[in-house]
Amino acid sequence: MRIAKSALIDPERNEVYGMAAIALSFFVFAYSSRFGQISVLAYYGMWLPLVVVNYRQVLGNYPRYLWIFAFGILTVLSSFWSEAASVTMRASIQYMTHIVCALIAMRVISIRTLTRGALIGIAVVLLYSLLFGIYLFDALDGTYSFVGAFSSKNQLGFYASLGVIFAASSVLVLKQRGIWLPIAGVTGLLSAYSLIASQSATSAITTAAVVALIIGFIPIGMLSPANRKMTFFALGGLGALLAVASLQFGLLDAILGIFGKDSTLTGRTYLWQQGIEAAKQTPILGVGYQGFWVVGFADAERLWNDFFITGRSGFHFHNTYIETVVENGIVGMILLGMVLYGTLLGHLRSVLMRKSDPQGVILFAICALFVVRSFVEIDIIFPYQIGSFLLYFAAGKLCLPAKAARGSVHLTGVRGGFSHRHSGLEAESSQPRSLG
C-alpha cells in the first residue's frame, strides 16, 4: 500500500507519524547529551525533510513570524560582539534551526497529536530514567537526590511536570477515551512518582498550580465569553491577593520547608545577585548568546568553584531574565518577553473570547508553567530543549489564520466543557545542571 507524501503534513491523516515525531523529539531533548549528535540529527530528520513535501504549507508565511524569530535573530547577531564568537555562532544557529523545527511541527501537528505524542514520549523518557537513573550528592544542602538519567533533579522534575499536565489535559480538556485513557493514566502515574522522587520543589509547586488552572477552566468554559472574562479576572485578582498574603505570613517559607529548602532557594539568591552584577557590565546587548559560561572566563570559573561545578558545564543563573540580560542585554530580554508573554496572553484571549478552545486551554497552561518557572529556572532559551520547542510551537499557532488555527481541532460548544472534532490544516493564504 502506497501512502501519499502529502499525508505526512496533513494533521488529519498524519497522526501516527506526528506522534512518533513528537515522542522522538522529546526523547532527544531529554538525552541528546547522552546519545550525541546522532540523536540531534534524528530530530532534524523528523521535521526538516517535510519542507520538501510542500514548502508553502509546511513553512507558511515567515514574515508573519517575525516577532517569534526576533530573539533568535538577536542571538545570531550577538556573535559579532561576543568574546566567545565561535561558541555564540554555533549555539545561535542551533537555536534558530530549533525554532524552525518547532514552527514546522506547529504547522503539521494538531493539538490532539501533540498531546498523544507527548504522553508516549514523556512516558519513555521517565521509564528510561527510572531504569537507568542515579542519585547525585548535592554539596550545597548535603543530601542525595534522584536525578534519573539527567544531570539534575530539576530537569527530571520538569519532564514529570509536563507529563502530569499533558495527562490531565488529555482526560479533562480533550476528553480522550479508549486506549488513550489508560495511556494517560500510566503516564500521569509515572510522572507523579518521578515528581516525588526528584524532590524538586520548583516542579512540584508549579505542577500543582497549573493542574489547578486546567481544572478551573472546565466550569469557566460553561460560561458565556463575557461572563468568562469577568470570572477569570476576578479569580485572578483574588489569587494575587492570596499570594501576597501568603508571602506576608510566611506560607512560602513553610512550603519550602516541606521540601527541605530555605529562603535562599539553595543558593539561588546569591547566584541572582552575581548575575545582576554581571549584567551591569553590558546591560544593552549583553556579552553574547551563551558567551558567559565559557571555560577560562574568570567570572564563570569563579561561580563554578563557588557552586562545586567540577564539570564546568551545564550551569546557569537559575533565572530566565537574569540569564538573558547577561547574554543578550535588556534588548534580548524584551524580545524574549515578547514571545513568552505574547504567547501566554494570546492563548488566554483565545480561551476567553471563543466559545470553546481546547487547544488554547492546553497551550495557555503550558505557557503559564513556563512563566512561573522562568523566575527560578531556564527552560526556553537553549536549543534542543522541550521548553523552547513547546513555547515556539504555541507561539506559532497564534500566527495561523483563524480557520487554519482550528484546522486540526474544529470547535463546537458543549455545555459542561470543551469538545472537538478533526479536520485538515488549510494552507495559509500568501503564505543543563541545576540547583536544588
Short mmCIF file of C-alpha atoms in Angstrom, two decimals:
data_model
loop_
_atom_site.label_atom_id
_atom_site.label_comp_id
_atom_site.label_asym_id
_atom_site.label_seq_id
_atom_site.Cartn_x
_atom_site.Cartn_y
_atom_site.Cartn_z
CA MET A 1 0.00 0.00 0.00
CA ARG A 2 1.41 3.39 -1.00
CA ILE A 3 0.94 6.40 1.25
CA ALA A 4 0.86 9.83 -0.35
CA LYS A 5 3.65 12.10 0.83
CA SER A 6 1.10 14.84 1.39
CA ALA A 7 -0.39 12.72 4.18
CA LEU A 8 2.74 13.43 6.24
CA ILE A 9 1.83 17.10 6.51
CA ASP A 10 -1.95 16.77 6.87
CA PRO A 11 -2.90 16.98 10.57
CA GLU A 12 -5.99 14.91 9.82
CA ARG A 13 -4.03 11.99 8.38
CA ASN A 14 -0.53 12.11 9.87
CA GLU A 15 -1.34 11.12 13.44
CA VAL A 16 0.95 8.07 13.53
CA TYR A 17 3.88 9.94 12.01
CA GLY A 18 3.17 13.00 14.15
CA MET A 19 3.06 11.05 17.41
CA ALA A 20 6.32 9.29 16.54
CA ALA A 21 8.00 12.59 15.63
CA ILE A 22 6.88 14.29 18.85
CA ALA A 23 7.85 11.31 21.02
CA LEU A 24 11.29 11.03 19.41
CA SER A 25 11.84 14.78 19.71
CA PHE A 26 11.05 14.71 23.43
CA PHE A 27 13.46 11.81 23.94
CA VAL A 28 16.20 13.70 22.08
CA PHE A 29 15.57 16.83 24.15
CA ALA A 30 15.98 14.77 27.30
CA TYR A 31 19.05 12.72 26.42
CA SER A 32 20.91 14.29 23.49
CA SER A 33 23.87 14.82 25.83
CA ARG A 34 23.98 11.04 26.32
CA PHE A 35 23.39 9.88 22.75
CA GLY A 36 25.29 12.65 20.99
CA GLN A 37 24.99 14.12 17.52
CA ILE A 38 23.18 11.15 16.01
CA SER A 39 20.15 11.86 18.22
CA VAL A 40 20.11 15.53 17.17
CA LEU A 41 20.32 14.52 13.51
CA ALA A 42 17.36 12.19 14.07
CA TYR A 43 15.41 15.15 15.49
CA TYR A 44 16.18 17.29 12.44
CA GLY A 45 15.38 14.31 10.22
CA MET A 46 11.82 14.16 11.55
CA TRP A 47 10.96 17.79 10.73
CA LEU A 48 13.17 19.46 8.11
CA PRO A 49 12.51 16.97 5.25
CA LEU A 50 8.80 17.82 5.44
CA VAL A 51 9.66 21.10 3.70
CA VAL A 52 10.34 19.11 0.52
CA VAL A 53 6.81 17.68 0.53
CA ASN A 54 5.11 21.07 0.28
CA TYR A 55 7.23 24.02 1.38
CA ARG A 56 4.37 26.52 1.14
CA GLN A 57 2.16 24.64 3.57
CA VAL A 58 4.97 23.45 5.85
CA LEU A 59 6.72 26.82 6.18
CA GLY A 60 3.82 29.21 5.74
CA ASN A 61 4.39 32.96 5.55
CA TYR A 62 7.50 33.66 7.63
CA PRO A 63 7.14 37.49 7.68
CA ARG A 64 4.15 36.86 9.95
CA TYR A 65 6.53 35.10 12.36
CA LEU A 66 9.00 37.98 12.67
CA TRP A 67 8.09 38.62 16.32
CA ILE A 68 8.75 34.93 17.02
CA PHE A 69 12.15 34.97 15.32
CA ALA A 70 13.26 38.30 16.80
CA PHE A 71 15.08 36.88 19.83
CA GLY A 72 16.66 34.11 17.76
CA ILE A 73 17.92 36.67 15.21
CA LEU A 74 19.49 38.68 18.04
CA THR A 75 21.32 35.59 19.32
CA VAL A 76 22.89 35.14 15.87
CA LEU A 77 23.82 38.83 15.61
CA SER A 78 25.43 38.70 19.06
CA SER A 79 28.23 36.63 17.51
CA PHE A 80 29.69 39.93 16.26
CA TRP A 81 30.31 41.30 19.77
CA SER A 82 30.73 38.09 21.76
CA GLU A 83 34.17 37.41 23.25
CA ALA A 84 33.47 33.74 22.55
CA ALA A 85 32.32 34.26 18.95
CA SER A 86 32.65 30.64 17.85
CA VAL A 87 30.62 29.41 20.84
CA THR A 88 27.93 32.03 20.26
CA MET A 89 27.70 31.41 16.50
CA ARG A 90 27.32 27.65 16.87
CA ALA A 91 24.79 27.87 19.70
CA SER A 92 22.72 30.58 18.00
CA ILE A 93 22.49 28.64 14.72
CA GLN A 94 21.34 25.60 16.69
CA TYR A 95 18.73 27.74 18.44
CA MET A 96 17.43 29.23 15.18
CA THR A 97 17.12 25.85 13.47
CA HIS A 98 15.41 24.56 16.61
CA ILE A 99 12.84 27.35 16.29
CA VAL A 100 12.29 26.44 12.63
CA CYS A 101 11.64 22.80 13.58
CA ALA A 102 9.13 23.88 16.23
CA LEU A 103 7.30 26.06 13.70
CA ILE A 104 7.23 23.23 11.15
CA ALA A 105 5.75 20.98 13.83
CA MET A 106 3.19 23.66 14.63
CA ARG A 107 2.06 23.74 11.00
CA VAL A 108 1.57 19.98 10.61
CA ILE A 109 0.70 18.70 14.10
CA SER A 110 -2.71 19.03 15.74
CA ILE A 111 -3.14 19.58 19.46
CA ARG A 112 -4.52 16.04 19.78
CA THR A 113 -1.46 14.55 18.08
CA LEU A 114 0.86 16.74 20.15
CA THR A 115 -0.79 15.57 23.36
CA ARG A 116 -0.71 11.90 22.40
CA GLY A 117 2.89 12.09 21.21
CA ALA A 118 3.83 13.90 24.41
CA LEU A 119 2.24 11.19 26.55
CA ILE A 120 4.24 8.49 24.76
CA GLY A 121 7.47 10.47 24.66
CA ILE A 122 7.41 11.53 28.30
CA ALA A 123 6.49 8.01 29.43
CA VAL A 124 9.53 6.62 27.57
CA VAL A 125 11.79 9.37 28.95
CA LEU A 126 10.71 8.74 32.54
CA LEU A 127 10.90 4.95 32.19
CA TYR A 128 14.45 5.28 30.91
CA SER A 129 15.32 7.47 33.89
CA LEU A 130 13.72 5.10 36.38
CA LEU A 131 15.53 2.11 34.86
CA PHE A 132 18.96 3.68 34.38
CA GLY A 133 18.86 6.68 36.69
CA ILE A 134 21.20 7.53 39.53
CA TYR A 135 21.35 9.54 42.73
CA LEU A 136 23.71 12.50 42.95
CA PHE A 137 25.12 14.19 46.03
CA ASP A 138 24.19 17.88 46.37
CA ALA A 139 27.16 19.62 48.00
CA LEU A 140 25.07 22.69 48.82
CA ASP A 141 22.42 21.06 51.01
CA GLY A 142 24.27 17.85 51.84
CA THR A 143 21.62 15.47 50.50
CA TYR A 144 21.39 12.82 47.80
CA SER A 145 18.78 13.43 45.12
CA PHE A 146 17.39 11.15 42.44
CA VAL A 147 18.20 12.74 39.08
CA GLY A 148 17.26 9.84 36.81
CA ALA A 149 19.27 9.82 33.60
CA PHE A 150 19.55 13.61 33.71
CA SER A 151 22.24 15.75 35.31
CA SER A 152 19.79 17.49 37.63
CA LYS A 153 16.70 16.61 39.62
CA ASN A 154 15.06 19.79 38.30
CA GLN A 155 15.29 18.52 34.73
CA LEU A 156 13.69 15.24 35.80
CA GLY A 157 11.06 17.22 37.67
CA PHE A 158 10.34 19.38 34.62
CA TYR A 159 9.56 16.35 32.43
CA ALA A 160 7.44 14.93 35.23
CA SER A 161 5.55 18.23 35.45
CA LEU A 162 4.81 18.18 31.73
CA GLY A 163 3.75 14.54 31.98
CA VAL A 164 1.17 15.35 34.64
CA ILE A 165 -0.07 18.38 32.69
CA PHE A 166 -0.43 16.51 29.38
CA ALA A 167 -2.14 13.59 31.13
CA ALA A 168 -4.61 15.93 32.83
CA SER A 169 -5.19 17.80 29.55
CA SER A 170 -5.80 14.56 27.65
CA VAL A 171 -8.54 13.46 30.05
CA LEU A 172 -10.08 16.75 31.20
CA VAL A 173 -9.75 19.01 28.14
CA LEU A 174 -9.55 16.75 25.08
CA LYS A 175 -11.67 14.09 26.79
CA GLN A 176 -9.65 11.25 25.27
CA ARG A 177 -11.17 7.82 25.69
CA GLY A 178 -10.43 4.26 24.57
CA ILE A 179 -6.80 3.19 24.75
CA TRP A 180 -5.66 6.74 25.40
CA LEU A 181 -7.34 6.84 28.78
CA PRO A 182 -5.07 4.13 30.30
CA ILE A 183 -2.05 5.60 28.46
CA ALA A 184 -2.77 8.97 30.07
CA GLY A 185 -3.21 7.23 33.41
CA VAL A 186 0.11 5.38 33.17
CA THR A 187 1.98 8.49 32.06
CA GLY A 188 0.35 10.51 34.82
CA LEU A 189 1.32 7.96 37.47
CA LEU A 190 4.89 7.68 36.17
CA SER A 191 5.12 11.46 36.17
CA ALA A 192 3.70 11.82 39.67
CA TYR A 193 6.12 9.20 41.01
CA SER A 194 9.07 10.87 39.26
CA LEU A 195 7.97 14.23 40.62
CA ILE A 196 8.02 12.86 44.16
CA ALA A 197 11.31 11.02 43.62
CA SER A 198 13.03 14.11 42.24
CA GLN A 199 12.09 16.17 45.31
CA SER A 200 12.13 19.27 43.11
CA ALA A 201 10.22 21.97 44.94
CA THR A 202 10.00 24.13 41.82
CA SER A 203 8.45 21.37 39.75
CA ALA A 204 6.02 20.17 42.42
CA ILE A 205 4.65 23.62 43.24
CA THR A 206 4.29 24.77 39.63
CA THR A 207 2.68 21.49 38.56
CA ALA A 208 0.03 21.75 41.26
CA ALA A 209 -0.71 25.34 40.25
CA VAL A 210 -1.06 24.56 36.52
CA VAL A 211 -3.23 21.47 37.05
CA ALA A 212 -5.49 23.59 39.28
CA LEU A 213 -5.63 26.12 36.44
CA ILE A 214 -6.72 23.45 33.95
CA ILE A 215 -9.39 22.17 36.31
CA GLY A 216 -10.57 25.73 36.91
CA PHE A 217 -11.10 26.31 33.20
CA ILE A 218 -13.65 23.48 33.00
CA PRO A 219 -16.50 25.28 34.81
CA ILE A 220 -15.40 28.63 33.38
CA GLY A 221 -15.78 27.14 29.90
CA MET A 222 -19.51 26.70 30.59
CA LEU A 223 -19.98 30.48 30.82
CA SER A 224 -20.55 32.95 28.02
CA PRO A 225 -17.39 34.78 26.85
CA ALA A 226 -18.42 37.99 28.66
CA ASN A 227 -19.05 36.23 31.98
CA ARG A 228 -15.96 34.07 31.43
CA LYS A 229 -13.70 37.12 31.26
CA MET A 230 -15.28 38.68 34.32
CA THR A 231 -14.95 35.46 36.33
CA PHE A 232 -11.36 34.84 35.24
CA PHE A 233 -10.11 38.30 36.17
CA ALA A 234 -12.00 38.23 39.47
CA LEU A 235 -10.43 34.89 40.38
CA GLY A 236 -7.06 36.14 39.14
CA GLY A 237 -7.25 39.18 41.40
CA LEU A 238 -8.24 37.01 44.35
CA GLY A 239 -5.34 34.68 43.63
CA ALA A 240 -2.90 37.61 43.56
CA LEU A 241 -4.17 38.81 46.94
CA LEU A 242 -3.78 35.33 48.41
CA ALA A 243 -0.25 35.12 47.02
CA VAL A 244 0.72 38.43 48.62
CA ALA A 245 -0.86 37.38 51.90
CA SER A 246 0.96 34.05 51.86
CA LEU A 247 4.28 35.86 51.44
CA GLN A 248 3.47 38.21 54.30
CA PHE A 249 2.56 35.41 56.69
CA GLY A 250 5.43 33.10 55.81
CA LEU A 251 3.45 30.49 53.89
CA LEU A 252 6.12 30.34 51.19
CA ASP A 253 8.81 29.50 53.73
CA ALA A 254 6.57 26.81 55.19
CA ILE A 255 6.04 25.25 51.74
CA LEU A 256 9.77 25.39 51.00
CA GLY A 257 10.42 23.78 54.37
CA ILE A 258 8.40 20.74 53.30
CA PHE A 259 10.96 20.21 50.54
CA GLY A 260 13.92 20.93 52.79
CA LYS A 261 14.58 24.36 51.26
CA ASP A 262 15.25 27.72 52.86
CA SER A 263 14.58 31.32 51.83
CA THR A 264 17.79 31.42 49.76
CA LEU A 265 16.37 28.68 47.50
CA THR A 266 19.55 26.62 47.89
CA GLY A 267 21.88 29.44 46.94
CA ARG A 268 19.82 30.92 44.12
CA THR A 269 19.60 34.37 45.71
CA TYR A 270 23.40 34.66 45.79
CA LEU A 271 23.58 33.44 42.19
CA TRP A 272 20.98 36.00 41.13
CA GLN A 273 22.97 38.77 42.81
CA GLN A 274 26.08 37.72 40.91
CA GLY A 275 24.11 37.63 37.67
CA ILE A 276 22.76 41.13 38.21
CA GLU A 277 26.30 42.41 38.80
CA ALA A 278 27.48 40.70 35.60
CA ALA A 279 24.56 42.19 33.65
CA LYS A 280 25.56 45.71 34.70
CA GLN A 281 28.78 45.38 32.70
CA THR A 282 27.00 45.13 29.32
CA PRO A 283 23.34 46.00 30.01
CA ILE A 284 22.11 46.81 26.49
CA LEU A 285 23.18 43.87 24.31
CA GLY A 286 24.96 41.55 26.77
CA VAL A 287 28.14 39.52 26.34
CA GLY A 288 26.77 37.35 23.53
CA TYR A 289 24.47 34.34 23.42
CA GLN A 290 25.93 31.62 25.64
CA GLY A 291 29.02 33.81 25.94
CA PHE A 292 29.22 33.94 29.74
CA TRP A 293 29.58 30.32 30.86
CA VAL A 294 32.75 29.68 28.89
CA VAL A 295 35.73 27.68 30.18
CA GLY A 296 38.60 30.04 31.00
CA PHE A 297 36.43 33.12 31.59
CA ALA A 298 37.15 34.45 35.09
CA ASP A 299 33.59 35.13 36.31
CA ALA A 300 32.32 31.78 35.09
CA GLU A 301 35.23 29.91 36.67
CA ARG A 302 34.67 31.68 39.98
CA LEU A 303 30.96 30.80 40.10
CA TRP A 304 31.64 27.19 39.07
CA ASN A 305 34.05 26.96 42.00
CA ASP A 306 31.57 28.59 44.38
CA PHE A 307 28.89 26.03 43.48
CA PHE A 308 31.18 22.99 43.20
CA ILE A 309 30.55 22.53 39.47
CA THR A 310 33.62 20.48 38.61
CA GLY A 311 32.43 19.63 35.10
CA ARG A 312 32.50 23.30 34.01
CA SER A 313 29.29 22.93 32.03
CA GLY A 314 25.51 22.80 32.27
CA PHE A 315 25.17 25.67 34.74
CA HIS A 316 23.25 28.93 34.61
CA PHE A 317 21.81 31.74 36.76
CA HIS A 318 18.55 29.91 37.51
CA ASN A 319 16.52 32.88 36.34
CA THR A 320 15.50 33.31 32.71
CA TYR A 321 15.51 37.11 32.82
CA ILE A 322 18.90 37.47 34.52
CA GLU A 323 20.48 34.90 32.20
CA THR A 324 19.01 36.65 29.17
CA VAL A 325 20.18 40.13 30.24
CA VAL A 326 23.69 38.84 30.93
CA GLU A 327 23.93 37.21 27.50
CA ASN A 328 21.73 39.42 25.29
CA GLY A 329 21.06 42.50 27.37
CA ILE A 330 17.87 44.37 28.00
CA VAL A 331 17.09 44.21 24.28
CA GLY A 332 17.21 40.43 24.41
CA MET A 333 15.01 40.29 27.50
CA ILE A 334 12.38 42.48 25.79
CA LEU A 335 12.38 40.32 22.64
CA LEU A 336 12.18 37.07 24.62
CA GLY A 337 9.45 38.52 26.86
CA MET A 338 7.52 39.46 23.72
CA VAL A 339 7.46 35.79 22.70
CA LEU A 340 6.78 34.35 26.16
CA TYR A 341 4.16 36.78 27.41
CA GLY A 342 2.71 37.47 23.96
CA THR A 343 2.05 33.75 23.54
CA LEU A 344 0.61 33.44 27.05
CA LEU A 345 -1.78 36.37 26.58
CA GLY A 346 -2.65 35.36 23.02
CA HIS A 347 -3.88 31.94 24.09
CA LEU A 348 -5.61 33.40 27.14
CA ARG A 349 -7.50 35.78 24.89
CA SER A 350 -8.47 32.86 22.67
CA VAL A 351 -9.78 30.88 25.63
CA LEU A 352 -11.77 33.80 26.99
CA MET A 353 -13.18 35.01 23.69
CA ARG A 354 -14.02 31.79 21.81
CA LYS A 355 -16.95 29.66 22.76
CA SER A 356 -14.73 26.62 23.06
CA ASP A 357 -10.98 26.30 22.53
CA PRO A 358 -9.30 23.15 23.89
CA GLN A 359 -6.08 23.96 22.04
CA GLY A 360 -5.95 27.37 23.70
CA VAL A 361 -6.50 25.88 27.16
CA ILE A 362 -3.65 23.39 26.80
CA LEU A 363 -1.17 25.82 25.27
CA PHE A 364 -2.08 28.54 27.78
CA ALA A 365 -1.49 26.10 30.64
CA ILE A 366 1.92 25.12 29.24
CA CYS A 367 2.90 28.78 28.77
CA ALA A 368 1.73 29.54 32.31
CA LEU A 369 4.10 26.81 33.52
CA PHE A 370 6.98 28.43 31.64
CA VAL A 371 6.17 31.87 33.05
CA VAL A 372 6.10 30.65 36.65
CA ARG A 373 9.28 28.61 36.20
CA SER A 374 11.05 31.46 34.40
CA PHE A 375 11.80 33.15 37.73
CA VAL A 376 13.73 30.18 39.12
CA GLU A 377 14.71 28.05 36.08
CA ILE A 378 15.74 28.35 32.44
CA ASP A 379 13.56 26.32 30.09
CA ILE A 380 13.15 28.34 26.90
CA ILE A 381 16.43 29.93 25.77
CA PHE A 382 18.51 26.90 24.83
CA PRO A 383 18.32 24.70 21.69
CA TYR A 384 17.15 21.09 21.84
CA GLN A 385 15.03 21.68 24.94
CA ILE A 386 11.44 20.63 25.39
CA GLY A 387 10.55 24.03 26.86
CA SER A 388 11.75 26.11 23.92
CA PHE A 389 10.18 23.68 21.44
CA LEU A 390 6.76 23.91 23.09
CA LEU A 391 6.97 27.69 23.51
CA TYR A 392 7.64 28.31 19.82
CA PHE A 393 5.05 25.67 18.87
CA ALA A 394 2.47 27.58 20.94
CA ALA A 395 3.60 30.96 19.59
CA GLY A 396 3.30 29.78 16.00
CA LYS A 397 -0.27 28.62 16.49
CA LEU A 398 -1.22 32.26 17.13
CA CYS A 399 0.02 33.22 13.66
CA LEU A 400 -2.26 30.85 11.79
CA PRO A 401 -5.38 32.31 10.16
CA ALA A 402 -8.43 31.77 12.33
CA LYS A 403 -9.77 28.97 10.13
CA ALA A 404 -6.43 27.18 9.86
CA ALA A 405 -5.74 27.56 13.57
CA ARG A 406 -8.81 25.46 14.17
CA GLY A 407 -7.90 23.11 11.30
CA SER A 408 -6.95 20.17 13.49
CA VAL A 409 -9.44 20.96 16.22
CA HIS A 410 -12.77 22.29 14.95
CA LEU A 411 -14.55 23.73 17.92
CA THR A 412 -18.10 23.14 18.98
CA GLY A 413 -19.61 24.49 22.15
CA VAL A 414 -20.72 21.83 24.57
CA ARG A 415 -22.29 22.57 27.85
CA GLY A 416 -20.00 21.30 30.59
CA GLY A 417 -16.63 21.81 28.94
CA PHE A 418 -14.59 21.61 25.76
CA SER A 419 -15.11 19.26 22.82
CA HIS A 420 -13.63 18.93 19.34
CA ARG A 421 -13.66 17.17 16.01
CA HIS A 422 -10.86 16.91 13.49
CA SER A 423 -10.25 18.22 10.00
CA GLY A 424 -7.27 19.12 7.84
CA LEU A 425 -5.00 22.13 8.24
CA GLU A 426 -5.60 24.63 5.48
CA ALA A 427 -2.70 26.30 3.77
CA GLU A 428 -2.03 29.87 4.81
CA SER A 429 -3.00 32.43 2.21
CA SER A 430 0.16 34.19 0.85
CA GLN A 431 1.90 32.43 2.97
CA PRO A 432 21.94 21.85 31.94
CA ARG A 433 22.96 21.30 35.55
CA SER A 434 20.71 22.98 38.18
CA LEU A 435 20.47 23.93 41.80
CA GLY A 436 18.13 22.04 44.11
#
